[in-house]
Coordinates of C-alpha atoms in Angstrom, one line a residue:
X7 CA 26.4 61.8 1.2
X8 CA 28.3 64.0 3.8
X9 CA 26.9 63.4 7.2
X10 CA 27.3 65.8 10.1
X11 CA 28.9 63.2 12.2
X12 CA 31.3 62.3 9.6
X13 CA 32.1 65.9 9.0
X14 CA 32.7 66.4 12.8
X15 CA 34.9 63.4 13.0
X16 CA 37.0 64.7 10.1
X17 CA 37.3 68.1 11.7
X18 CA 38.4 66.5 15.1
X19 CA 41.0 64.5 13.3
X20 CA 42.5 67.4 11.6
X21 CA 42.3 69.9 14.5
X22 CA 45.0 70.6 17.1
X23 CA 45.0 68.2 20.0
X24 CA 44.3 70.8 22.6
X25 CA 42.1 73.8 22.0
X26 CA 40.2 76.0 24.4
X27 CA 36.9 76.0 22.8
X28 CA 35.8 75.3 19.4
X29 CA 32.3 75.9 18.2
X30 CA 31.2 75.0 14.7
X31 CA 28.2 76.5 13.4
X32 CA 26.6 74.5 10.7
X33 CA 23.8 76.2 8.7
X34 CA 20.6 74.8 7.5
X35 CA 22.0 73.5 4.3
X36 CA 24.8 71.2 3.2
X37 CA 26.3 70.2 -0.2
X38 CA 27.3 66.8 -1.3
X39 CA 30.5 67.4 -3.4
X40 CA 30.0 64.0 -5.2
X41 CA 26.4 64.1 -6.3
X42 CA 25.8 67.9 -6.2
X43 CA 22.7 67.6 -3.9
X44 CA 21.8 70.3 -1.4
X45 CA 20.0 69.1 1.7
X46 CA 18.9 70.4 5.1
X47 CA 20.6 69.4 8.2
X48 CA 20.3 70.5 11.9
X49 CA 22.6 72.8 13.6
X50 CA 25.2 71.3 15.8
X51 CA 27.9 72.3 18.2
X52 CA 30.9 70.4 19.4
X53 CA 34.3 71.2 21.0
X54 CA 37.7 69.5 21.3
X55 CA 39.7 70.2 24.3
X56 CA 41.8 67.1 24.6
X57 CA 41.7 63.4 24.6
X58 CA 40.1 62.9 28.0
X59 CA 36.5 61.9 28.4
X60 CA 35.4 65.3 29.9
X61 CA 36.7 67.1 26.9
X62 CA 34.4 65.1 24.6
X63 CA 31.4 66.7 26.3
X64 CA 29.6 69.4 24.2
X65 CA 30.1 72.8 25.9
X66 CA 27.5 75.2 26.6
X67 CA 26.7 78.3 24.9
X68 CA 28.3 80.3 27.9
X69 CA 31.5 78.5 27.6
X70 CA 31.9 79.4 23.8
X71 CA 30.6 82.9 23.4
X72 CA 32.6 83.5 20.1
X73 CA 32.2 81.3 17.1
X74 CA 35.1 80.4 14.9
X75 CA 35.2 81.7 11.5
X76 CA 34.5 79.2 8.5
X77 CA 37.9 80.3 7.1
X78 CA 39.6 78.9 10.2
X79 CA 38.2 75.5 9.7
X80 CA 40.8 73.2 8.1
X81 CA 39.8 71.6 4.8
X82 CA 38.7 68.0 5.4
X83 CA 40.7 65.3 3.7
X84 CA 37.8 63.4 1.8
X85 CA 38.9 60.0 0.5
X86 CA 36.3 60.3 -2.3
X87 CA 38.0 63.5 -3.6
X88 CA 41.4 61.6 -3.8
X89 CA 39.6 58.7 -5.6
X90 CA 37.8 61.0 -7.9
X91 CA 41.0 62.9 -8.8
X92 CA 42.8 59.5 -9.5
X93 CA 40.0 58.3 -11.6
X94 CA 39.9 61.6 -13.6
X95 CA 43.6 61.5 -14.3
X96 CA 43.3 57.8 -15.3
X97 CA 40.5 58.6 -17.8
X98 CA 42.6 61.6 -19.1
X99 CA 45.5 59.2 -19.7
X100 CA 43.3 56.7 -21.5
X101 CA 41.9 59.4 -23.6
X102 CA 45.2 60.7 -24.7
X103 CA 46.5 57.2 -25.4
X104 CA 43.4 56.4 -27.4
X105 CA 43.8 59.7 -29.5
X106 CA 47.5 58.9 -30.1
X107 CA 46.7 55.3 -31.2
X108 CA 43.9 56.6 -33.5
X109 CA 46.2 59.1 -35.0
X110 CA 48.9 56.6 -35.6
X111 CA 46.5 54.0 -37.0
X112 CA 45.0 56.6 -39.4
X113 CA 48.5 57.7 -40.4
X114 CA 49.6 54.1 -41.1
X115 CA 46.5 53.3 -43.1
X116 CA 46.8 56.5 -45.3
X117 CA 50.5 55.7 -45.9
X118 CA 49.8 52.1 -46.8
X119 CA 46.9 53.2 -49.1
X120 CA 49.0 56.0 -50.7
X121 CA 51.8 53.5 -51.4
X122 CA 49.4 51.0 -52.9
X123 CA 47.9 53.8 -55.0
X124 CA 51.3 54.6 -56.3
X125 CA 52.0 51.0 -57.1
X126 CA 48.7 50.5 -58.7
X127 CA 49.2 53.5 -60.9
X128 CA 52.6 52.2 -61.8
X129 CA 51.1 48.7 -62.7
X130 CA 48.4 50.5 -64.8
X131 CA 50.9 52.4 -66.7
X132 CA 52.9 49.3 -67.3
X133 CA 49.9 47.3 -68.4
X134 CA 48.8 50.1 -70.8
X135 CA 52.0 49.8 -72.7
X136 CA 51.9 47.6 -75.7
X137 CA 52.9 44.1 -74.6
X138 CA 55.9 42.3 -76.4
X139 CA 54.6 40.1 -79.1
X140 CA 55.4 36.4 -78.4
X141 CA 56.8 34.1 -81.0
X142 CA 54.0 31.7 -81.9
X143 CA 54.4 28.3 -83.4
X144 CA 53.2 28.1 -87.0
X145 CA 51.3 25.0 -87.7
X146 CA 51.9 23.0 -90.9
X147 CA 48.1 22.9 -91.2
X148 CA 46.7 26.5 -90.5
X149 CA 43.2 26.9 -89.2
X150 CA 40.6 27.3 -92.1
X151 CA 37.4 29.3 -91.5
X152 CA 34.1 27.3 -92.0
X153 CA 31.9 29.1 -93.0
X154 CA 34.3 31.4 -94.7
X155 CA 32.1 34.5 -94.2
X156 CA 30.6 35.6 -90.9
X157 CA 27.4 36.5 -92.7
X158 CA 26.6 32.8 -92.6
X159 CA 26.9 32.5 -88.8
X160 CA 23.6 33.2 -87.0
X161 CA 23.3 36.6 -85.5
X162 CA 21.0 35.5 -82.7
X163 CA 21.0 32.1 -80.9
X164 CA 19.7 30.7 -77.7
X165 CA 22.9 29.0 -76.7
X166 CA 26.4 30.3 -77.6
X167 CA 29.4 28.1 -76.7
X168 CA 32.8 29.7 -77.1
X169 CA 35.5 27.1 -77.6
X170 CA 35.3 23.8 -79.4
X171 CA 37.0 21.4 -76.9
X172 CA 35.9 18.7 -74.4
X173 CA 34.0 21.1 -72.1
X174 CA 32.0 22.6 -74.9
X175 CA 31.2 19.1 -76.2
X176 CA 30.0 18.0 -72.7
X177 CA 27.9 21.1 -72.4
X178 CA 26.1 20.9 -75.7
X179 CA 25.3 17.2 -75.0
X180 CA 23.8 18.2 -71.5
X181 CA 21.8 21.2 -73.3
X182 CA 20.3 18.9 -75.9
X183 CA 19.5 16.2 -73.2
X184 CA 17.6 18.8 -71.2
X185 CA 16.2 20.7 -74.0
X186 CA 15.9 18.3 -77.3
X187 CA 14.9 21.2 -79.6
X188 CA 17.7 23.5 -78.4
X189 CA 19.7 25.5 -81.1
X190 CA 23.4 25.6 -80.1
X191 CA 26.1 27.5 -81.7
X192 CA 29.7 26.6 -81.1
X193 CA 32.5 29.1 -82.1
X194 CA 35.9 27.1 -82.3
X195 CA 39.2 28.6 -83.3
X196 CA 40.4 25.2 -84.6
X197 CA 39.6 23.8 -88.0
X198 CA 38.1 20.5 -86.5
X199 CA 34.9 19.5 -84.9
X200 CA 35.3 18.7 -81.1
X201 CA 37.8 15.9 -80.4
X202 CA 39.5 14.2 -77.4
X203 CA 42.9 15.3 -76.6
X204 CA 44.3 12.5 -74.3
X205 CA 45.0 10.0 -77.2
X206 CA 47.3 12.6 -78.9
X207 CA 50.0 11.7 -76.5
X208 CA 49.3 8.1 -76.1
X209 CA 47.2 5.7 -78.2
X210 CA 47.5 7.4 -81.5
X211 CA 51.3 6.9 -81.3
X212 CA 51.0 3.3 -80.7
X213 CA 49.0 2.8 -84.0
X214 CA 51.3 1.3 -86.6
X215 CA 48.9 1.8 -89.5
X216 CA 50.0 5.1 -91.1
X217 CA 46.8 5.5 -93.0
X218 CA 44.9 5.1 -89.9
X219 CA 46.9 7.7 -88.1
X220 CA 46.5 10.1 -90.9
X221 CA 42.8 9.7 -90.3
X222 CA 43.2 10.2 -86.7
X223 CA 42.2 6.8 -85.7
X224 CA 43.5 4.8 -82.7
X225 CA 42.9 1.7 -80.8
X226 CA 41.2 1.7 -77.5
X227 CA 42.1 -0.4 -74.5
X228 CA 39.7 -3.2 -75.5
X229 CA 41.3 -3.4 -79.1
X230 CA 38.5 -1.7 -81.0
X231 CA 39.4 1.3 -83.2
X232 CA 37.7 4.5 -83.1
X233 CA 38.1 8.1 -84.3
X234 CA 39.7 11.0 -82.3
X235 CA 36.5 13.1 -82.8
X236 CA 33.7 12.7 -80.3
X237 CA 30.9 12.6 -83.1
X238 CA 30.9 12.1 -86.9
X239 CA 30.6 15.1 -89.1
X240 CA 27.0 14.5 -90.0
X241 CA 26.0 14.8 -86.3
X242 CA 26.3 18.6 -86.7
X243 CA 24.1 21.0 -88.6
X244 CA 25.1 23.7 -91.0
X245 CA 25.4 27.1 -89.5
X246 CA 23.0 28.6 -92.1
X247 CA 20.4 25.9 -91.3
X248 CA 20.5 26.1 -87.4
X249 CA 17.9 28.8 -86.7
X250 CA 15.4 27.4 -89.3
X251 CA 15.7 23.8 -88.0
X252 CA 12.4 22.8 -86.1
X253 CA 14.3 20.1 -84.1
X254 CA 17.3 22.5 -83.3
X255 CA 20.8 21.1 -83.5
X256 CA 24.3 22.0 -82.9
X257 CA 26.3 24.0 -85.3
X258 CA 30.0 24.7 -85.2
X259 CA 31.7 27.8 -86.7
X260 CA 35.3 26.6 -87.2
X261 CA 38.4 28.7 -87.5
X262 CA 36.5 31.7 -85.9
X263 CA 37.5 33.6 -82.7
X264 CA 35.4 35.6 -80.3
X265 CA 37.3 38.8 -79.4
X266 CA 35.1 40.1 -76.5
X267 CA 31.7 40.0 -74.9
X268 CA 29.2 42.5 -73.8
X269 CA 27.7 40.6 -70.8
X270 CA 25.1 43.2 -70.1
X271 CA 23.7 43.3 -73.6
X272 CA 24.4 39.5 -74.2
X273 CA 26.6 40.2 -77.2
X274 CA 29.6 38.4 -78.5
X275 CA 31.9 39.9 -81.1
X276 CA 33.9 38.1 -83.8
X277 CA 37.3 39.1 -85.0
X278 CA 35.7 40.9 -88.0
X279 CA 33.5 43.0 -85.7
X280 CA 30.3 41.3 -86.3
X281 CA 28.1 40.5 -83.2
X282 CA 26.1 37.5 -82.1
X283 CA 23.1 38.0 -79.8
X284 CA 22.8 35.2 -77.2
X285 CA 20.4 34.1 -74.3
X286 CA 22.9 31.9 -72.6
X287 CA 26.6 31.7 -73.1
X288 CA 29.5 29.4 -72.0
X289 CA 33.1 30.2 -72.3
X290 CA 35.2 27.1 -72.6
X291 CA 38.4 28.4 -74.3
X292 CA 40.8 25.9 -72.7
X293 CA 44.5 26.6 -72.3
X294 CA 47.6 27.2 -74.4
X295 CA 51.0 25.6 -73.8
X296 CA 53.7 27.9 -72.4
X297 CA 57.3 28.4 -73.1
X298 CA 59.9 28.5 -70.4
X299 CA 61.9 31.7 -70.2
X300 CA 65.0 30.3 -71.8
X301 CA 63.1 29.0 -74.8
X302 CA 60.9 32.2 -75.0
X303 CA 64.1 34.2 -75.4
X304 CA 65.6 31.7 -77.9
X305 CA 62.5 31.8 -80.1
X306 CA 63.4 35.4 -81.2
X307 CA 65.7 33.6 -83.7
X308 CA 63.5 32.2 -86.4
X309 CA 66.0 29.4 -87.1
X310 CA 65.7 28.2 -83.5
X311 CA 61.9 29.0 -83.5
X312 CA 61.4 26.3 -86.2
X313 CA 63.1 23.7 -84.1
X314 CA 61.1 24.3 -80.9
X315 CA 57.7 22.7 -80.7
X316 CA 54.6 23.0 -78.4
X317 CA 52.0 20.2 -78.0
X318 CA 48.3 20.6 -77.6
X319 CA 46.2 20.4 -80.8
X320 CA 45.8 18.1 -83.8
X321 CA 47.9 20.5 -85.7
X322 CA 50.7 20.1 -83.2
X323 CA 50.5 16.3 -83.3
X324 CA 50.9 16.4 -87.1
X325 CA 53.9 18.8 -86.9
X326 CA 55.6 16.9 -84.1
X327 CA 55.1 13.5 -85.8
X328 CA 56.6 14.8 -88.9
X329 CA 59.6 16.3 -87.1
X330 CA 59.9 12.9 -85.1
X331 CA 60.1 11.0 -88.5
X332 CA 62.8 13.2 -89.9
X333 CA 64.9 13.5 -86.7
X334 CA 67.7 11.4 -85.4
X335 CA 67.4 12.8 -81.8
X336 CA 64.4 14.5 -80.1
X337 CA 64.6 16.3 -76.7
X338 CA 61.5 16.5 -74.6
X339 CA 61.6 19.2 -71.8
X340 CA 59.3 18.6 -68.9
X341 CA 58.6 15.6 -66.6
X342 CA 54.9 15.9 -66.0
X343 CA 51.9 14.0 -67.6
X344 CA 52.5 15.2 -71.2
X345 CA 56.2 15.0 -71.3
X346 CA 56.4 11.6 -69.7
X347 CA 53.6 10.1 -72.1
X348 CA 55.2 11.5 -75.1
X349 CA 58.7 10.3 -74.2
X350 CA 57.3 6.7 -73.7
X351 CA 55.2 6.9 -76.9
X352 CA 58.1 8.0 -79.1
X353 CA 60.5 5.4 -77.5
X354 CA 57.9 2.7 -78.1
X355 CA 57.4 3.8 -81.7
X356 CA 61.1 3.7 -82.3
X357 CA 61.3 -0.1 -82.0
X358 CA 64.7 -0.3 -83.6
X359 CA 66.2 2.3 -81.2
X360 CA 67.7 4.2 -84.2
X361 CA 66.7 7.6 -82.6
X362 CA 67.9 9.3 -79.4
X363 CA 65.0 10.2 -77.3
X364 CA 66.0 12.5 -74.3
X365 CA 63.7 13.7 -71.5
X366 CA 64.9 16.6 -69.4
X367 CA 63.3 17.9 -66.2
X368 CA 64.3 19.4 -62.9
X369 CA 62.6 16.9 -60.6
X370 CA 64.2 13.8 -59.2
X371 CA 62.0 11.5 -61.1
X372 CA 59.1 11.4 -63.6
X373 CA 55.8 12.9 -62.3
X374 CA 57.8 14.1 -59.3
X375 CA 55.2 16.7 -58.5
X376 CA 52.3 14.2 -58.6
X377 CA 53.6 10.8 -57.3
X378 CA 55.3 9.9 -54.0
X379 CA 59.1 9.7 -54.4
X380 CA 59.4 5.9 -54.6
X381 CA 56.7 5.8 -57.2
X382 CA 58.3 8.6 -59.1
X383 CA 61.7 6.7 -59.3
X384 CA 59.8 3.6 -60.2
X385 CA 58.1 5.4 -63.1
X386 CA 61.4 6.8 -64.3
X387 CA 62.8 3.2 -64.6
X388 CA 59.7 2.3 -66.7
X389 CA 60.4 5.3 -69.0
X390 CA 64.0 4.2 -69.4
X391 CA 62.8 0.8 -70.3
X392 CA 61.1 2.3 -73.4
X393 CA 64.5 3.4 -74.6
X394 CA 64.3 7.0 -73.3
X395 CA 67.4 8.7 -71.8
X396 CA 66.0 10.3 -68.8
X397 CA 67.9 13.3 -67.5
X398 CA 66.6 14.1 -63.9
X399 CA 67.6 17.2 -61.8
X400 CA 68.5 18.9 -64.9
X401 CA 67.5 22.2 -66.6
X402 CA 68.2 23.9 -70.0
X403 CA 69.9 27.2 -69.4
X404 CA 70.9 28.0 -72.9
X405 CA 69.8 27.3 -76.5
X406 CA 71.7 28.0 -79.8
X407 CA 71.3 26.9 -83.3
X408 CA 73.9 24.2 -84.3
X409 CA 74.1 22.8 -87.8
X410 CA 70.5 21.5 -88.5
X411 CA 69.5 21.3 -85.0
X412 CA 69.9 22.9 -81.5
X413 CA 72.6 22.8 -78.9
X414 CA 71.1 22.9 -75.4
X415 CA 73.4 24.0 -72.5
X416 CA 72.5 22.3 -69.3
X417 CA 72.8 23.5 -65.7
X418 CA 75.4 20.7 -65.0
X419 CA 77.6 22.3 -67.7
X420 CA 77.1 19.6 -70.3
X421 CA 76.0 20.2 -73.9
X422 CA 73.2 18.2 -75.6
X423 CA 72.4 18.1 -79.3
X424 CA 68.9 17.5 -80.6
X425 CA 67.3 18.0 -84.1
X426 CA 64.0 19.2 -82.4
X427 CA 62.9 20.1 -79.0
X428 CA 59.4 19.7 -77.5
X429 CA 58.6 21.9 -74.6
X430 CA 55.9 20.5 -72.3
X431 CA 56.3 22.6 -69.2
X432 CA 52.5 23.4 -68.5
X433 CA 49.7 25.5 -69.9
X434 CA 48.2 28.9 -69.4
X435 CA 44.4 29.4 -69.3
X436 CA 43.1 31.4 -72.3
X437 CA 41.7 34.4 -70.8
X438 CA 42.4 36.9 -73.6
X439 CA 38.9 38.2 -73.8
X440 CA 38.6 38.8 -70.0
X441 CA 39.8 42.6 -69.6
X442 CA 37.8 43.8 -72.7
X443 CA 34.7 41.8 -71.6
X444 CA 35.1 43.0 -68.0
X445 CA 35.5 39.5 -66.5
X446 CA 37.5 38.9 -63.4
X447 CA 40.6 36.6 -63.6
X448 CA 42.0 35.2 -60.5
X449 CA 45.6 36.7 -60.0
X450 CA 47.2 33.7 -58.5
X451 CA 45.6 30.6 -60.2
X452 CA 44.6 32.2 -63.5
X453 CA 41.4 31.5 -65.1
X454 CA 38.0 33.3 -65.0
X455 CA 36.5 33.7 -61.5
X456 CA 33.1 31.8 -61.2
X457 CA 31.0 30.7 -58.4
X458 CA 30.0 27.1 -57.3
X459 CA 27.5 26.9 -60.2
X460 CA 30.3 27.9 -62.6
X461 CA 28.6 31.2 -63.3
X462 CA 30.7 34.4 -64.0
X463 CA 27.8 36.8 -64.8
X464 CA 24.2 36.5 -65.3
X465 CA 23.5 33.8 -68.0
X466 CA 27.3 33.7 -68.6
X467 CA 29.1 30.3 -67.6
X468 CA 32.7 29.1 -67.6
X469 CA 34.0 25.5 -67.7
X470 CA 37.1 23.5 -68.3
X471 CA 40.7 24.5 -68.0
X472 CA 40.0 28.4 -68.1
X473 CA 37.5 28.3 -65.1
X474 CA 38.8 29.1 -61.5
X475 CA 35.8 27.9 -59.4
X476 CA 35.1 27.9 -55.8
X477 CA 35.2 24.6 -53.9
X478 CA 33.5 24.8 -50.5
X479 CA 36.0 22.3 -49.0
X480 CA 39.2 23.3 -50.7
X481 CA 38.6 27.0 -51.7
X482 CA 39.6 28.4 -55.0
X483 CA 40.8 25.8 -57.6
X484 CA 41.6 25.6 -61.3
X485 CA 42.1 22.0 -62.8
X486 CA 43.5 20.9 -66.1
X487 CA 42.4 17.3 -66.3
X488 CA 40.2 15.8 -68.9
X489 CA 37.8 14.5 -66.4
X490 CA 37.2 18.1 -65.0
X491 CA 36.5 19.4 -68.6
X492 CA 33.9 16.7 -69.1
X493 CA 32.1 17.1 -65.7
X494 CA 32.3 20.9 -65.5
X495 CA 31.2 21.2 -69.1
X496 CA 28.3 18.9 -68.5
X497 CA 27.2 20.8 -65.2
X498 CA 27.4 24.2 -66.9
X499 CA 25.3 22.9 -69.7
X500 CA 22.7 21.7 -67.2
X501 CA 22.8 25.0 -65.4
X502 CA 22.3 26.9 -68.7
X503 CA 19.0 25.0 -68.9
X504 CA 18.0 26.0 -65.4
X505 CA 19.4 23.3 -63.1
X506 CA 21.3 25.5 -60.9
X507 CA 23.6 22.7 -59.5
X508 CA 26.6 23.4 -57.6
X509 CA 30.1 21.9 -58.7
X510 CA 31.2 19.5 -55.9
X511 CA 33.1 17.1 -58.1
X512 CA 36.6 16.0 -57.2
X513 CA 38.1 15.2 -60.6
X514 CA 40.4 12.1 -61.2
X515 CA 43.3 11.9 -63.5
X516 CA 45.0 9.0 -65.4
X517 CA 48.1 8.5 -67.4
X518 CA 49.7 5.7 -69.7
X519 CA 53.3 5.2 -70.0
X520 CA 53.4 3.1 -73.0
X521 CA 50.8 0.4 -73.5
X522 CA 52.0 -1.6 -70.4
X523 CA 52.0 0.9 -67.6
X524 CA 49.1 3.0 -66.6
X525 CA 47.7 4.5 -63.4
X526 CA 44.7 6.8 -62.4
X527 CA 43.8 8.6 -59.0

């Protein structure tokens, strides 16, 4: 608020040092420039005639007969005006800077979004093109449909399991445990009932009884002999009898494939177009072995394609065993679980060392991605002790047909001849039905995205190698171990019967390098 005394002091400070007589006439009202308030003040008079004490006395009316004009009064220098102007300019600068920053940010966001849109359109165009057909391995024992006609497969079931592997087996065991009269239909694209895969690269190779091997029998660690299959054939019920059975049961439609799902309508479609209505569904389609780029390109030649083997199923075991028996040299590409186990199994089976067994991989030692370096080197020595020629820090960069086998060009410039080559460089999750079924696949890890209860959609669950689940401690994960298939399948089956349990299990793994060396973690 502008007081009269303050105004007078300001005027005195800005007036000439010596004036004859100055009279200021302040009217009845005054204006506060900051607050915009009008208020009444008394009239005052004062003069400034110098700096002596006498000049400070207020003159009488007679001494100042003529008042000064208001226009002659110098404008006071108010500190709040300067402060107000400074704040106003500061706020204006901040406003302009904010506008510039906002404009720049919006422009950058628009540009990035526009570029992503262009890339996305390009990717979509690329994905809509017909993909190149991969050369597949033709098994000596092709899948046989049983039942042969889809009309004999139930059209409506309470529980539908897609996939006939370990995860499905664990799931239907859990379902039957929680619901003894449950009716479960399994759709498996293999010709066999559910079986265990680990012995295919270990114990079954150590069995010297050819007749037992043909029946897929192997000896366990305690010396007892058992079948590769989880359950005998009579454990399962015929597909045509499933829905009529008062006690329920498990039926397996072998050799059949589900092409896509309608998760909203709860429908699964077979390759012939027929549909199966379900109440609860599990996808446990597992994984498929992959070929490295150099072998993928080489398989365009049918002659080379016949000599390159993958290893995953019973059909693969039968084909590789036959090739092994007919070969004088076999090369195994890959230094992980499967490659190391197969190399040791073949080396141990060739007791007379009449065959050349090679193992080729890029790491410095066997299981180099899993074990510490010193254990990896120790494992390599154990593999060599089985009669295997281990070639570390080595890659195959070229493949061509040579006589009745293959000539492999290595990254060190050397050539290696082998009658047959077995590629064991990992697997890819089977998510072929994802796009058409509108299911999400993790772009980095692969596999169907599920929550901690292994659920992808309402009443639709995923388990085993093809599941990319959320671990509260470790984030998104996808695991390819046998133990994970068992536990995730069991938990999915329990949740399908209403358990609603989260998957917190930290799976273990084990491996046997011949009958004498084994480890687990």
